[in-house]
């Protein structure tokens, strides 16, 4: 046995110390962590993160000592909208914990604060009558089998056509557009239930009358009467989904804004990217899975079917969080207060427990949205529609940032791998033999 004392573990750096060594902001240190360029460990007591000094120095030596400087072809986004701390399993809007915001304020209040930095308690977004009428006409012209996303895209285009001032990209004009577009998207959707029989577009009479966005949206998602706990879940989900850094749809909106597309086109770009099954549509897959779990009386056969077919189990895992998605954590806590959600919530927990026997994956926000939509009698597409409406506020926040940048800066270079020139001029295809 050696008489030498055990070597003490080298002192670890705080976030501020790591940022100083790298010559960057603390937010950039967390960005390096989320990209896998730097490891971190929770500090004693669970407050903040610590970093290995040698690993920080090695990263600095590789060229991370300065804040990235944008050139004509790189894709560096300086954003003050959202910071994700994957180690802590939390995320922040303008430095404020998103879950705390969702517990205190409504969607319109948080969106307004995110855009302007000013909290306006009780603020309500209203759609101009002519814009809302254009959105409803466009939605009414769609086939009856159209999805909610089809209708949202049509409403956004119609609202754009109804606004002759849409090319004004001044901050005040963009904010005015945002405040009108979001309620137009919601108000253009048909009210659920018997009153929308026929062409599927009949709306309730009258205006919002000072009513918040969440109750208006609820009537378009389900025929069930809302209760206070269920509306609280919807309101919180809208807030939590406002933004999540540079997700695929947000990247699409930044590119559109870089080309100086107007806000309606920016939102349309986001809606297009969101509709992929790996992004906004993921909650619909989780909805169908939960419905099947409830029908078959347990998660085991349903999870087995997914694994046997080589499919991922919907609603589980997130590339940025090692534990449970903080958005799911917040929504599950609220769903616990909704009596009607108990069966779907138990089914979701059964899915997580059953899958853990094969591989440890934690619930993400899509599973929480699926619990909400199943428990509320909504269609499978409801979570995607909720995601789209909520994220519109975040897309606008990113557009405002991008409009302040140099235009057309997001121009990467392609790596050509086709035939090397010169190639012969193509000729007409020979006619088939008669």
XYZ file of C-alpha atoms in Angstrom:
434
model
C 0.000 0.000 0.000
C 1.397 3.406 -0.935
C 2.051 5.897 1.824
C 1.436 8.762 -0.593
C -1.783 10.698 0.076
C -4.432 10.493 -2.607
C -4.172 13.323 -5.068
C -6.904 15.876 -4.608
C -9.171 16.450 -7.550
C -8.143 19.640 -9.359
C -10.343 22.591 -8.544
C -13.114 22.950 -11.087
C -13.990 26.234 -12.746
C -17.244 28.087 -12.277
C -19.193 29.195 -15.330
C -17.814 32.727 -14.982
C -14.243 31.462 -14.663
C -14.649 29.219 -17.707
C -16.111 32.120 -19.688
C -13.175 34.345 -18.701
C -10.646 31.725 -19.822
C -12.412 31.292 -23.117
C -12.993 34.987 -23.571
C -16.723 34.524 -24.149
C -20.000 35.226 -22.393
C -21.413 32.709 -19.886
C -24.254 32.007 -22.326
C -21.692 30.872 -24.888
C -20.206 28.412 -22.392
C -23.613 26.706 -22.133
C -23.810 26.714 -25.920
C -20.526 24.786 -26.050
C -22.003 22.280 -23.586
C -25.178 21.810 -25.630
C -23.071 21.165 -28.746
C -20.977 18.532 -26.967
C -17.783 20.623 -27.141
C -17.443 20.977 -23.379
C -18.433 18.791 -20.434
C -19.933 20.124 -17.230
C -20.920 18.920 -13.796
C -23.439 20.263 -11.325
C -21.852 22.322 -8.557
C -22.241 21.141 -4.954
C -25.673 22.117 -3.754
C -27.092 21.942 -7.266
C -26.597 25.619 -8.148
C -24.726 26.282 -11.362
C -22.266 24.138 -13.279
C -18.554 23.480 -12.961
C -15.979 22.734 -15.665
C -12.686 20.878 -15.930
C -9.920 23.470 -16.310
C -7.829 21.310 -18.660
C -10.827 20.733 -20.929
C -11.574 24.472 -20.975
C -7.943 25.257 -21.850
C -7.988 22.650 -24.623
C -11.132 24.188 -26.078
C -9.551 27.623 -25.944
C -6.501 26.268 -27.769
C -8.765 24.973 -30.528
C -9.922 28.497 -31.236
C -12.863 29.093 -28.936
C -11.168 31.980 -27.122
C -13.226 34.680 -28.791
C -16.905 35.229 -29.423
C -17.623 33.882 -32.919
C -17.448 36.628 -35.495
C -19.956 36.302 -38.344
C -18.632 36.305 -41.885
C -20.490 36.150 -45.150
C -20.931 32.399 -44.963
C -21.057 31.213 -41.370
C -24.151 30.401 -39.378
C -23.586 32.088 -36.050
C -26.713 33.429 -34.384
C -26.401 35.850 -31.523
C -29.747 35.626 -29.797
C -31.091 36.985 -26.564
C -34.337 35.027 -26.742
C -33.664 31.609 -25.186
C -30.850 30.032 -23.182
C -30.936 26.263 -22.606
C -28.975 24.815 -19.686
C -28.894 21.076 -20.481
C -27.046 20.165 -17.297
C -29.614 21.798 -15.042
C -32.483 20.647 -17.234
C -33.887 24.160 -17.476
C -34.317 26.868 -20.072
C -34.780 30.598 -19.893
C -36.506 33.352 -21.866
C -34.346 36.490 -21.703
C -32.714 35.055 -18.587
C -35.981 34.243 -16.771
C -36.908 30.625 -16.049
C -39.550 29.635 -18.614
C -41.392 27.360 -16.186
C -41.706 30.200 -13.681
C -43.059 32.476 -16.403
C -45.622 29.824 -17.349
C -46.732 29.578 -13.743
C -47.214 33.316 -13.340
C -48.280 34.862 -16.652
C -50.449 34.123 -19.668
C -49.292 33.573 -23.213
C -50.055 37.048 -24.517
C -48.330 38.679 -21.540
C -45.164 36.608 -22.008
C -45.130 37.138 -25.776
C -45.463 40.908 -25.374
C -42.711 40.960 -22.757
C -40.461 38.776 -24.928
C -40.855 41.159 -27.873
C -40.635 44.494 -26.073
C -39.118 43.900 -22.643
C -42.237 45.430 -21.074
C -44.739 43.387 -19.083
C -48.329 44.437 -19.794
C -50.592 42.558 -17.357
C -53.861 41.487 -18.936
C -52.798 42.352 -22.495
C -55.046 40.817 -25.173
C -54.272 40.317 -28.865
C -57.149 40.995 -31.262
C -57.446 40.354 -34.991
C -58.546 43.165 -37.326
C -61.989 42.250 -38.744
C -60.869 42.377 -42.385
C -57.818 40.216 -41.678
C -59.851 37.672 -39.734
C -62.468 37.567 -42.478
C -59.757 36.882 -45.078
C -58.332 34.071 -42.961
C -61.729 32.467 -42.467
C -62.553 32.658 -46.180
C -59.258 30.977 -47.056
C -59.803 28.238 -44.497
C -63.387 27.763 -45.679
C -62.178 27.122 -49.225
C -60.045 24.144 -48.159
C -61.258 20.543 -48.520
C -63.150 19.177 -45.491
C -60.365 16.707 -44.694
C -57.770 19.498 -44.318
C -55.652 19.386 -41.177
C -55.216 22.136 -38.638
C -51.775 22.858 -40.080
C -53.265 23.200 -43.566
C -55.682 25.748 -42.141
C -53.031 27.672 -40.237
C -50.855 27.973 -43.342
C -53.817 29.133 -45.420
C -54.803 31.670 -42.776
C -51.261 33.083 -42.636
C -51.160 33.564 -46.417
C -54.620 35.131 -46.477
C -53.739 37.500 -43.636
C -50.633 38.513 -45.557
C -52.618 39.275 -48.720
C -55.040 41.394 -46.690
C -52.242 43.599 -45.312
C -50.872 46.075 -47.871
C -48.341 47.342 -45.301
C -46.783 43.933 -44.712
C -43.426 44.970 -46.200
C -42.832 47.550 -43.468
C -40.126 45.880 -41.380
C -39.743 48.596 -38.770
C -39.971 47.165 -35.233
C -43.282 48.875 -34.451
C -44.846 47.583 -37.671
C -43.599 44.042 -37.072
C -45.006 44.095 -33.541
C -48.362 45.295 -34.841
C -48.373 42.451 -37.349
C -47.558 39.904 -34.643
C -50.317 41.108 -32.328
C -52.832 40.750 -35.160
C -51.537 37.557 -36.788
C -51.612 35.269 -33.749
C -55.329 35.821 -32.977
C -56.044 35.614 -36.714
C -54.483 32.150 -36.843
C -56.606 31.002 -33.903
C -59.786 32.749 -35.041
C -59.559 31.315 -38.544
C -59.770 27.759 -37.259
C -63.305 26.332 -37.140
C -64.990 25.892 -33.806
C -65.076 22.210 -32.886
C -68.341 20.391 -32.490
C -71.735 20.172 -34.172
C -71.722 23.846 -35.116
C -68.975 23.251 -37.682
C -70.836 20.523 -39.551
C -71.142 20.975 -43.277
C -68.214 22.885 -44.724
C -66.297 22.721 -41.430
C -65.805 26.470 -41.116
C -68.686 27.897 -39.127
C -67.479 30.188 -36.343
C -69.012 31.418 -33.109
C -70.790 34.729 -33.295
C -69.257 37.894 -31.924
C -65.726 38.934 -31.131
C -63.353 38.019 -28.354
C -64.780 40.636 -26.010
C -61.535 40.877 -24.017
C -61.271 37.102 -23.712
C -57.788 35.628 -23.624
C -56.314 33.573 -26.446
C -56.402 30.266 -24.546
C -60.221 30.044 -24.139
C -60.691 31.008 -27.795
C -58.205 28.359 -28.832
C -59.806 25.714 -26.591
C -63.110 25.927 -28.507
C -61.255 25.103 -31.701
C -59.535 22.051 -30.266
C -62.340 20.160 -28.512
C -66.104 20.026 -28.022
C -65.718 19.564 -24.270
C -66.484 22.431 -21.938
C -63.274 23.787 -20.399
C -62.565 23.704 -16.692
C -60.108 25.934 -14.861
C -57.326 23.303 -14.467
C -57.525 22.322 -18.163
C -57.337 25.936 -19.315
C -54.325 26.372 -17.025
C -52.604 23.489 -18.836
C -53.364 25.039 -22.224
C -52.129 28.469 -21.133
C -48.929 27.027 -19.677
C -48.284 24.915 -22.778
C -48.601 27.994 -24.974
C -46.029 29.828 -22.852
C -43.598 26.915 -22.583
C -43.622 26.343 -26.350
C -42.974 29.964 -27.349
C -39.326 29.223 -28.138
C -36.611 26.622 -27.651
C -33.520 28.156 -29.233
C -32.690 27.322 -32.851
C -35.026 24.427 -33.561
C -35.513 23.560 -37.239
C -38.531 25.822 -37.695
C -36.819 28.733 -35.959
C -33.781 28.345 -38.191
C -36.110 28.486 -41.205
C -37.638 31.722 -39.942
C -34.212 33.290 -39.351
C -33.199 32.476 -42.925
C -36.419 34.013 -44.253
C -35.940 37.124 -42.119
C -32.330 37.406 -43.295
C -33.680 37.699 -46.827
C -36.000 40.423 -45.500
C -39.165 38.410 -45.957
C -42.102 40.114 -44.233
C -43.392 38.670 -40.919
C -46.222 36.682 -42.524
C -43.737 34.951 -44.835
C -41.388 34.382 -41.901
C -44.182 32.623 -39.995
C -45.111 30.650 -43.125
C -41.517 29.410 -43.344
C -41.718 28.276 -39.737
C -45.030 26.513 -40.296
C -43.567 24.618 -43.235
C -40.601 23.308 -41.249
C -42.754 22.577 -38.217
C -44.990 20.121 -40.054
C -42.304 17.435 -40.288
C -42.937 14.287 -38.233
C -39.685 14.869 -36.321
C -40.687 18.349 -35.156
C -44.178 19.704 -34.496
C -46.024 16.596 -35.675
C -44.280 14.377 -33.116
C -47.015 14.960 -30.532
C -49.582 13.413 -32.880
C -47.598 10.180 -32.950
C -47.494 10.193 -29.157
C -51.260 10.856 -29.033
C -52.007 7.795 -31.157
C -49.653 5.687 -29.061
C -51.348 6.714 -25.789
C -54.781 6.053 -27.255
C -53.605 2.560 -28.180
C -52.143 1.991 -24.704
C -55.503 2.898 -23.158
C -57.339 0.671 -25.621
C -55.075 -2.343 -25.028
C -54.894 -1.889 -21.272
C -51.142 -1.422 -20.904
C -47.979 -0.076 -22.491
C -46.037 -3.343 -22.846
C -47.606 -4.637 -26.108
C -47.605 -1.162 -27.663
C -43.959 -0.460 -26.818
C -43.052 -3.963 -28.027
C -44.734 -3.300 -31.373
C -42.724 -0.113 -31.839
C -39.435 -1.785 -30.961
C -40.174 -4.834 -33.104
C -40.835 -2.572 -36.095
C -37.613 -0.655 -35.462
C -39.497 2.542 -34.606
C -38.665 4.965 -31.837
C -41.187 5.112 -29.021
C -42.907 8.497 -29.488
C -42.684 11.132 -26.789
C -39.416 9.917 -25.268
C -35.929 11.380 -25.319
C -34.552 14.810 -26.180
C -31.160 15.583 -27.628
C -30.599 18.527 -25.254
C -31.762 17.048 -21.944
C -30.329 14.050 -20.116
C -33.346 13.869 -17.826
C -36.972 14.727 -18.354
C -37.790 17.628 -20.643
C -38.550 20.559 -18.286
C -41.584 21.459 -20.384
C -42.984 17.966 -19.797
C -42.229 18.206 -16.077
C -44.220 21.427 -15.766
C -47.152 20.166 -17.815
C -47.329 16.822 -15.993
C -47.564 18.680 -12.672
C -50.487 20.721 -14.022
C -52.144 17.676 -15.575
C -52.086 16.011 -12.151
C -54.695 18.606 -11.154
C -57.036 17.632 -14.019
C -59.172 14.670 -12.913
C -60.017 13.673 -16.501
C -56.304 13.397 -17.313
C -55.603 10.612 -14.806
C -55.957 7.649 -17.242
C -53.832 9.246 -19.980
C -51.256 10.376 -17.432
C -51.008 6.844 -16.023
C -50.630 5.492 -19.571
C -47.775 7.923 -20.261
C -45.969 6.896 -17.084
C -46.483 3.248 -18.034
C -44.822 3.946 -21.393
C -41.813 5.560 -19.690
C -41.450 2.712 -17.177
C -41.864 -0.011 -19.784
C -39.371 1.534 -22.186
C -36.836 1.963 -19.381
C -36.477 -1.826 -19.280
C -34.960 -1.582 -22.754
C -33.272 1.812 -22.657
C -33.524 4.760 -20.284
C -35.397 7.518 -22.050
C -37.271 10.312 -20.348
C -40.509 12.014 -21.313
C -40.353 15.000 -23.634
C -42.907 17.714 -24.280
C -44.597 15.710 -27.036
C -45.676 13.067 -24.520
C -47.100 15.748 -22.227
C -49.005 17.321 -25.119
C -50.342 13.883 -26.010
C -51.629 13.373 -22.459
C -53.379 16.741 -22.682
C -54.934 16.107 -26.100
C -56.082 12.570 -25.252
C -57.518 13.623 -21.890
C -59.330 16.616 -23.415
C -60.985 14.711 -26.241
C -58.928 16.455 -28.911
C -57.798 15.090 -32.242
C -54.287 13.751 -32.637
C -53.266 16.884 -34.544
C -54.206 19.219 -31.664
C -50.715 19.200 -30.145
C -49.185 20.239 -33.447
C -51.633 23.122 -33.820
C -50.909 24.213 -30.248
C -47.175 24.045 -30.963
C -47.556 26.153 -34.111
C -49.630 28.913 -32.547
C -47.371 29.103 -29.482
C -44.133 29.128 -31.466
C -45.345 32.000 -33.681
C -44.432 34.423 -30.890
C -40.910 33.003 -30.758
C -40.527 33.180 -34.523
C -41.441 36.852 -34.401
C -38.885 37.435 -31.628
C -36.169 35.841 -33.765
C -37.304 37.784 -36.837
C -36.915 41.040 -34.921
C -33.356 40.020 -34.057
C -32.558 38.981 -37.620
C -33.979 42.171 -39.140
C -31.375 44.032 -37.083
C -28.541 41.989 -38.641
C -26.854 42.469 -41.994
C -29.249 41.180 -44.703
C -28.542 37.944 -46.565
C -25.788 36.994 -44.138
C -27.046 33.393 -43.969
C -25.498 32.195 -47.229
C -23.570 28.950 -46.701
C -21.529 27.454 -49.515
C -22.472 24.117 -51.010
C -19.925 21.323 -51.347
C -20.364 20.223 -54.955
C -20.084 16.467 -55.511
C -21.562 16.154 -59.012
C -19.804 15.332 -62.306
C -16.717 17.418 -62.954
C -16.937 19.812 -65.891
C -16.742 19.976 -68.780
C -19.528 17.534 -69.534
C -21.105 17.084 -72.986
C -24.281 19.010 -73.724
C -27.289 16.770 -73.029
C -29.292 15.688 -76.046
C -32.956 14.751 -76.373
C -33.954 11.382 -75.021
C -34.248 8.823 -77.862
C -37.818 8.014 -78.830
C -38.956 4.531 -77.753
C -39.079 1.992 -80.588
C -42.506 1.804 -82.254
